[in-house]
Amino acid sequence: MNFAGVNKKKIYEVSAITGEGIEALEEAIHNYMDKHRNKK
């Protein structure tokens, strides 16, 4: 397992072999980026 995170408070386990955990990480990235994209 590899570890990845959007911020220091939430770290996701992602498998480079099976892809397990990628969906949760992608969702977290999109949620994080949406907050920053919509700032004006």
Tab-separated table of C-alpha atoms in Angstrom:
chain	number	residue	atom	x	y	z
A	1	MET	CA	0.000	0.000	0.000
A	2	ASN	CA	1.031	3.549	-0.703
A	3	PHE	CA	-0.271	6.565	1.132
A	4	ALA	CA	-1.615	9.773	-0.362
A	5	GLY	CA	-3.496	12.725	1.007
A	6	VAL	CA	-5.113	16.003	0.178
A	7	ASN	CA	-4.175	17.489	3.515
A	8	LYS	CA	-2.361	16.396	6.659
A	9	LYS	CA	-5.576	15.506	8.492
A	10	LYS	CA	-6.794	12.851	6.056
A	11	ILE	CA	-4.474	10.266	4.520
A	12	TYR	CA	-5.741	7.627	2.093
A	13	GLU	CA	-4.301	4.168	1.530
A	14	VAL	CA	-3.988	3.434	-2.179
A	15	SER	CA	-2.775	0.227	-3.792
A	16	ALA	CA	-0.602	0.702	-6.867
A	17	ILE	CA	-1.220	-2.937	-7.761
A	18	THR	CA	-4.996	-3.358	-7.387
A	19	GLY	CA	-6.123	0.278	-7.499
A	20	GLU	CA	-7.926	-0.106	-4.202
A	21	GLY	CA	-8.546	3.271	-2.570
A	22	ILE	CA	-8.212	5.353	-5.734
A	23	GLU	CA	-11.922	6.224	-5.922
A	24	ALA	CA	-11.961	7.655	-2.396
A	25	LEU	CA	-8.783	9.643	-3.072
A	26	GLU	CA	-10.151	11.029	-6.360
A	27	GLU	CA	-13.365	12.093	-4.642
A	28	ALA	CA	-11.401	13.844	-1.891
A	29	ILE	CA	-9.242	15.632	-4.475
A	30	HIS	CA	-12.302	16.818	-6.410
A	31	ASN	CA	-14.000	18.027	-3.216
A	32	TYR	CA	-10.841	19.881	-2.180
A	33	MET	CA	-10.348	21.466	-5.603
A	34	ASP	CA	-14.012	22.473	-5.925
A	35	LYS	CA	-13.707	24.564	-2.766
A	36	HIS	CA	-10.719	26.413	-4.219
A	37	ARG	CA	-12.089	26.752	-7.762
A	38	ASN	CA	-15.284	28.401	-6.561
A	39	LYS	CA	-13.546	31.079	-4.491
A	40	LYS	CA	-13.862	34.602	-5.824
